[in-house]
XYZ file of C-alpha atoms in Angstrom:
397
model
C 72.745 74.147 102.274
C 71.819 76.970 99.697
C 73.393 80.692 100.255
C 71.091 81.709 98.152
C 67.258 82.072 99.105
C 66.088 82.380 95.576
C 62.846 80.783 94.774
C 63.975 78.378 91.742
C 65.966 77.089 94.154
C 63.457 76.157 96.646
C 61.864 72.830 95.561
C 64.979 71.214 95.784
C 66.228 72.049 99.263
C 63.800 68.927 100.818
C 66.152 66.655 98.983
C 69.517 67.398 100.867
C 70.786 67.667 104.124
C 74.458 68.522 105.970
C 77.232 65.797 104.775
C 78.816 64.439 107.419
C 82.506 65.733 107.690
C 83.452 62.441 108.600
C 82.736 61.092 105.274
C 85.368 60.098 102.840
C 84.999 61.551 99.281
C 83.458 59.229 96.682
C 85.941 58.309 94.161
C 85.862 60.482 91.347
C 83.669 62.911 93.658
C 85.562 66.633 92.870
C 87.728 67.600 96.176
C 87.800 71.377 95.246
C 86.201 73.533 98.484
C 82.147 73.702 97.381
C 82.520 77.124 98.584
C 84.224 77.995 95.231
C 80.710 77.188 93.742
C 79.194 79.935 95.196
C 78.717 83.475 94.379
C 75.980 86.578 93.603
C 76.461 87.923 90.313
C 77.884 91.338 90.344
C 75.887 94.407 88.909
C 78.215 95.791 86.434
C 79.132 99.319 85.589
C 77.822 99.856 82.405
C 80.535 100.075 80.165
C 81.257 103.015 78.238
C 79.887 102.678 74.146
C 82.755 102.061 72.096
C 83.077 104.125 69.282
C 85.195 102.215 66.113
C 87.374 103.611 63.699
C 84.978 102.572 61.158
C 82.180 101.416 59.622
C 81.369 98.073 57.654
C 78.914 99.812 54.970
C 82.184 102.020 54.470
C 84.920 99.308 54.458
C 86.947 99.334 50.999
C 86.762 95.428 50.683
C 85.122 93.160 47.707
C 81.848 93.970 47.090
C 80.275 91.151 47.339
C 82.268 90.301 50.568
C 80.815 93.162 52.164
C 77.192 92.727 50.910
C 77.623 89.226 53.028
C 78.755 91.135 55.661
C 76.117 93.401 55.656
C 73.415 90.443 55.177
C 74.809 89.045 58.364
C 73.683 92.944 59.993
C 77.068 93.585 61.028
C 76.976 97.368 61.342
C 79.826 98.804 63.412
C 82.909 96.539 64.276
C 83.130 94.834 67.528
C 86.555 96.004 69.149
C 88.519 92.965 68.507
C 87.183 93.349 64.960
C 87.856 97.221 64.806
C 91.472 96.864 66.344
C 92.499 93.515 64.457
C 90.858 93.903 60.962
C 93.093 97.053 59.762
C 96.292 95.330 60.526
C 95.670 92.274 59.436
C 94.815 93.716 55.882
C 97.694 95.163 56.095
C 99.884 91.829 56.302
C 100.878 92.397 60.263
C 101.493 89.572 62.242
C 98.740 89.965 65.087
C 98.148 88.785 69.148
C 94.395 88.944 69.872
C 93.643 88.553 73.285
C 89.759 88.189 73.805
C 87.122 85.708 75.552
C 85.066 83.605 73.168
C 82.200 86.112 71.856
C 84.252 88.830 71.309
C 83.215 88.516 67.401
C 87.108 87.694 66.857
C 86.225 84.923 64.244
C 84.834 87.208 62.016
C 88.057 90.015 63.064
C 90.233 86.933 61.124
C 87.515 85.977 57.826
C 86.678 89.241 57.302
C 89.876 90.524 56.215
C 91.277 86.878 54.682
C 88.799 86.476 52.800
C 89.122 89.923 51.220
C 92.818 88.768 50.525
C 92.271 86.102 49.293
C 89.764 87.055 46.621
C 92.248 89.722 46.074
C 95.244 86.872 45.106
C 93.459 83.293 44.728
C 97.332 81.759 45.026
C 97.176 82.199 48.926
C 96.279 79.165 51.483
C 94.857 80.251 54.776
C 95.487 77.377 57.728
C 92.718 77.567 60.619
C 93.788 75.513 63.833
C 91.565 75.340 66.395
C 91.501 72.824 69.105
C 87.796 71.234 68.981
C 85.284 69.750 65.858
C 82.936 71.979 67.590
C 84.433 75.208 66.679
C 85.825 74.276 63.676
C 82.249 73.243 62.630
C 81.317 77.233 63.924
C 84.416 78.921 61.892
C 83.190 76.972 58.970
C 79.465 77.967 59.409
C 80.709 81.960 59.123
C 83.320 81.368 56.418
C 80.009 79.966 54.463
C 78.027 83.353 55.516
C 81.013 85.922 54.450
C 82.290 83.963 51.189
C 78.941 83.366 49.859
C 79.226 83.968 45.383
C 82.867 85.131 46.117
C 83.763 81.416 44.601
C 85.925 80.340 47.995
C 86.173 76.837 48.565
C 87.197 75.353 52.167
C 87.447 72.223 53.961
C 86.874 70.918 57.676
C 89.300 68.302 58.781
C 88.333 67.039 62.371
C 88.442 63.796 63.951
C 85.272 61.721 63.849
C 84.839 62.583 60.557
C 86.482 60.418 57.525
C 89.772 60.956 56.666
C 89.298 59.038 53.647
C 86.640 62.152 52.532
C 88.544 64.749 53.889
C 91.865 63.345 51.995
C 89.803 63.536 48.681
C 88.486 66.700 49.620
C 91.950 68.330 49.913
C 92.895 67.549 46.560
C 90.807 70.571 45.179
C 93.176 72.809 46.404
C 90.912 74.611 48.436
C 91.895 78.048 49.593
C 90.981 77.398 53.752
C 91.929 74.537 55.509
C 90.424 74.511 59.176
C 91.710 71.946 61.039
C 92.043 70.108 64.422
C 95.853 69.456 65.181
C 95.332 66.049 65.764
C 93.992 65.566 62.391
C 95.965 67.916 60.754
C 99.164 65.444 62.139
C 97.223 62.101 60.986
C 96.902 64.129 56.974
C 100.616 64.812 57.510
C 101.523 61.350 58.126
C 100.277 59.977 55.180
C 101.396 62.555 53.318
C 98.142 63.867 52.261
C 98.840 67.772 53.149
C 101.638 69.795 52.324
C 102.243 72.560 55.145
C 104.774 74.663 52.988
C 101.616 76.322 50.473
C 100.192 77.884 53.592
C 100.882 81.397 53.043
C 98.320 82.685 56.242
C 97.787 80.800 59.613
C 95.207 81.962 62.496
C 95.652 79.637 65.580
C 92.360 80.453 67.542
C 92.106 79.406 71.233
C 95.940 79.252 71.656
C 95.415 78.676 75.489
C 92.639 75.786 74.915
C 95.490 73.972 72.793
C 97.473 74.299 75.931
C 95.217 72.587 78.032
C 94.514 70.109 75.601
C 97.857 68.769 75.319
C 98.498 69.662 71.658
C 101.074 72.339 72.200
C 103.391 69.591 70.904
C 101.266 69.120 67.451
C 100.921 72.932 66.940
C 104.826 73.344 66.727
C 105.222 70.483 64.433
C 102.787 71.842 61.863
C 104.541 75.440 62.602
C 107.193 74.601 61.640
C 106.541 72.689 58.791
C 104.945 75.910 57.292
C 107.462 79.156 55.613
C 108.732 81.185 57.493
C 107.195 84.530 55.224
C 103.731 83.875 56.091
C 101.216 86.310 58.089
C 100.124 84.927 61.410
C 97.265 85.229 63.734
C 97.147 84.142 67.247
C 93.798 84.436 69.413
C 93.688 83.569 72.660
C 91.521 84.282 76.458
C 95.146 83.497 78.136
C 98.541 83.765 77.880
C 99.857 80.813 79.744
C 103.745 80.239 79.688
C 103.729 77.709 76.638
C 101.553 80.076 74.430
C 103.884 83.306 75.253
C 106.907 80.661 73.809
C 104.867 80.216 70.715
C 104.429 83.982 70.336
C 108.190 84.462 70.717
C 109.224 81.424 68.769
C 106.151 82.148 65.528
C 105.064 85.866 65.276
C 106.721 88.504 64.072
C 107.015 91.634 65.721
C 103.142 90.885 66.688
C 100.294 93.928 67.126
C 98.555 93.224 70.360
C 95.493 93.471 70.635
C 93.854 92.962 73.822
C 90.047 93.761 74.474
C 89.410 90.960 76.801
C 86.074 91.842 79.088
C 85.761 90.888 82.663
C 84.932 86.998 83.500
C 81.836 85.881 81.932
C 81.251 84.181 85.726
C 80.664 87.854 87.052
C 77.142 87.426 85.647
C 76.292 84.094 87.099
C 74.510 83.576 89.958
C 76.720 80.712 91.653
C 75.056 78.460 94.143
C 75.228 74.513 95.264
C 72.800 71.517 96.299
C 74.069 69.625 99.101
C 73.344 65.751 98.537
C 73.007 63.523 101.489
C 74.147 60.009 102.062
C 70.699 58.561 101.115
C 70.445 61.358 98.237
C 69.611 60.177 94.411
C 70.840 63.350 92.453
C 68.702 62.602 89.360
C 65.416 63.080 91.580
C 67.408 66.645 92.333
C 67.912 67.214 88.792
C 63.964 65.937 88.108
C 62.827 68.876 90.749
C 64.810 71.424 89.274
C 63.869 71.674 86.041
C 59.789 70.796 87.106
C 60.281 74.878 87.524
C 59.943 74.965 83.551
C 59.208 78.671 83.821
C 62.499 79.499 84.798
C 64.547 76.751 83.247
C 64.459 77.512 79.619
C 67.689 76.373 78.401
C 69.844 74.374 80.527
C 73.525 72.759 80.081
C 73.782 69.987 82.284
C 77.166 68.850 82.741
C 78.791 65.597 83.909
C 81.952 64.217 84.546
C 82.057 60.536 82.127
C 80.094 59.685 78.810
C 77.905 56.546 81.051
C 77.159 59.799 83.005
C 76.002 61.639 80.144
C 74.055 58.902 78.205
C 72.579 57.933 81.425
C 71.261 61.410 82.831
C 69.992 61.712 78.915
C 68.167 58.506 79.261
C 66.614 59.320 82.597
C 64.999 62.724 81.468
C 63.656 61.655 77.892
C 61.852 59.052 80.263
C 60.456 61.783 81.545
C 59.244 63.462 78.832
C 61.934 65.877 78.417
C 63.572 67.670 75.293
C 66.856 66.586 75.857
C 69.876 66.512 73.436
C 73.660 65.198 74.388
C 77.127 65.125 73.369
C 80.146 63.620 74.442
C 83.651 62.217 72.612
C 82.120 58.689 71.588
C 79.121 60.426 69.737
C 80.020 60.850 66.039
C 80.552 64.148 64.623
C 77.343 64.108 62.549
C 75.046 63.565 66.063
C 76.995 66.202 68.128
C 76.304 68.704 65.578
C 72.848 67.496 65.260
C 72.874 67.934 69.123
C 73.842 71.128 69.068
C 71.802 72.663 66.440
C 68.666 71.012 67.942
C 69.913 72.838 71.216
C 70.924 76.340 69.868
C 67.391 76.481 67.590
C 65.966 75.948 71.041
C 64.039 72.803 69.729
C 65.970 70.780 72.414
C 65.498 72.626 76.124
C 68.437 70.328 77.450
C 71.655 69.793 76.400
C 73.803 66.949 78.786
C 77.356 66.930 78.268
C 81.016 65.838 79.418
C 83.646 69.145 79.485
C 84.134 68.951 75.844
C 81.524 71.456 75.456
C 82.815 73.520 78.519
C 84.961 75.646 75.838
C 84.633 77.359 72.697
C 80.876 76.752 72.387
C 78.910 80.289 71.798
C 75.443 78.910 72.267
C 73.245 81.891 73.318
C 70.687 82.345 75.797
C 71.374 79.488 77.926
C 69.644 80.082 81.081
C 71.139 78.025 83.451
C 74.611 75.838 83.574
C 73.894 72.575 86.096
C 76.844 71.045 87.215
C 75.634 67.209 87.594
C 78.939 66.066 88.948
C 81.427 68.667 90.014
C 84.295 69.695 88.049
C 87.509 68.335 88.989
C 89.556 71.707 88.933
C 88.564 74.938 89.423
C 89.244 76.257 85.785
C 87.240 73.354 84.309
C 84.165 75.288 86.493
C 85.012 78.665 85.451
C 84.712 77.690 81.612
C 81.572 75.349 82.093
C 79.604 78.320 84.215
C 81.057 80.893 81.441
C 78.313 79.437 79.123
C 75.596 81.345 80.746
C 75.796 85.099 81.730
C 77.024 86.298 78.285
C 76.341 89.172 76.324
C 75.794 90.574 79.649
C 72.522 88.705 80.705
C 72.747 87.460 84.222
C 73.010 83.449 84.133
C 72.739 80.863 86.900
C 74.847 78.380 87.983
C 74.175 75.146 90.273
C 76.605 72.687 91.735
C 75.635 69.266 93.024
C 78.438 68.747 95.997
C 78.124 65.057 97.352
């Protein structure tokens, strides 16, 4: 039954009823306690206004770098920008601790990109663990380096490596890359680690959880040992604080991580009975079409996701998807078509649950419940940004 007695929520209560305690869990059905699921966004204290140590229109950069920035209406710094950007120009090894939409992508071009105009021999490594937000990092390195002659390259998986392999061998001056990919170039001897005078490993933690903490110190090490290095990460889990001793040194920290994203999201659930066909839940929900403007449905498998797709273009729905089988060219598509808000619907697996800043999205439907708790945290943490309130809904079988 609902906590909540809000009235988006109300055409979908006739389709559930009290599961019977009796009942064994489906297989693959999540066993975490559906009570997690919900919560009433907290009214936040408005935070104080934070007052930066300086200005873009006054930054001593290139001039045509900061004519980008200014195009992009970047006025004052962001604080992981304001804290980050003066010690990074200044060669310091730096520890940025921030949630995703912080601005801290631009806190690491801004000032690279400056140095590297500055001395065209440097080689700036990006690693970050999805295409996704490689494809993002890219998108602003276009925006800041625009006339400043800066060439860069996207190596991902999905994408061919035959292309990307031809594409190194202009020598470009950024290299963002996935580590698995980055290891597959290395194999075949198509990248050479050692020219990399600058490395920024964004999402440090997300590597973690991804299993390719054992990738990121192969390629660290393969790199000198004078270089300038950036870490960014949400967390500092006991396999990232090893990098940080083992890679940086003598680090700035820089910490400006905000409360949880989830604060602003109204959490709630959907009880489904035995008899209970979650798709006609789904198909009730988002009738509201007032109040559902931009939804993330989530599910657990890629069937999953191609089938709840199928089942709402059927009904005449805007509805985009991605998952790991879909090649790189349609999950971008996907995602643009989403973000531009041409699409109203985007179904996914969790590979969009991180690292994704897609803005305005109304409402974060959890289709099949996550299977840990932190998987939930980072798929709800997609709504409820830039402190809008978001909701959140939980089908618990």
């Amino acid at each position: 039954m609902f906590r909540n007695s809000s009235p988006q929520h109300a055409s979908a209560r006739q389709h559930t009823h009290r599961q019977s305690s009796s009942r064994a869990p489906k297989r693959g059905v999540s066993r975490l306690n559906p009570a997690l699921f919900v919560k009433k966004a907290e009214l936040q204290v408005k935070e104080e206004i934070y007052k930066p140590s300086f200005y873009y229109s006054e930054m001593e950069v290139n001039p045509v770098l900061k004519q980008n920035i200014l195009r992009k209406g970047y006025g004052a710094p962001t604080p992981i920008q304001d804290q980050s950007i003066p010690h990074i120009m200044l060669g310091k090894d730096v520890l940025g601790i921030a949630n995703t939409g912080t601005g801290k992508t631009a806190a690491f071009l801004i000032p690279l990109i400056h140095k590297v105009v500055a001395d065209p021999k440097m080689r700036v490594l990006i690693l970050t663990p999805t295409r996704e937000l490689a494809t993002q990092i890219q998108d602003e390195f276009f925006a800041f380096a625009r006339d400043l002659r800066l060439w860069s390259v996207v190596c991902v998986g999905g994408l061919s490596i035959g292309r990307q392999i031809g594409d190194l061998r202009r020598n470009p001056q950024f290299l963002i890359a996935t580590p698995g990919r980055l290891m597959d170039l290395k194999e075949r001897n198509a990248i050479n680690l050692s020219q990399f005078t600058h490395l920024v490993l964004d999402e440090a933690d997300r590597m973690v959880d991804m299993g390719f903490i054992k990738h990121v110190r192969v390629i660290l090490a393969g790199m000198p040992k004078e270089r300038q290095s950036l870490f960014f990460s949400a967390t500092l889990p006991t396999e990232v604080k090893a990098l940080i001793h083992s890679f940086l040194k003598d680090p700035i920290t820089v910490s400006v991580k905000k409360q949880d994203t989830a604060a602003n999201v109204d959490q709630d659930i959907i009880k489904i009975g035995r008899d209970g066909n979650k798709t006609d839940v789904l198909f009730n929900l988002l009738k509201q079409n007032t109040v559902f403007t931009k939804v993330l449905v989530f599910s657990r498998t890629k069937r999953g996701v191609d089938r709840i797709e199928r089942s709402l273009k059927d009904k005449g729905y805007a509805v985009v998807s991605i998952h790991g089988d879909k090649p790189q060219a349609k999950r971008q598509k996907a995602l643009d078509l989403f973000k531009e808000n041409r699409a109203k619907i985007l179904v996914a697996t969790d590979v969009a649950a991180r690292g994704l800043d897609i803005p305005n999205v109304t409402h974060v439907i959890n289709f099949d419940a996550p299977e840990s708790y932190e998987d939930y945290v980072h798929r709800i943490g997609r709504t409820g940004r830039a402190d809008k309130k978001g909701i959140a809904i939980t089908f618990v079988e």
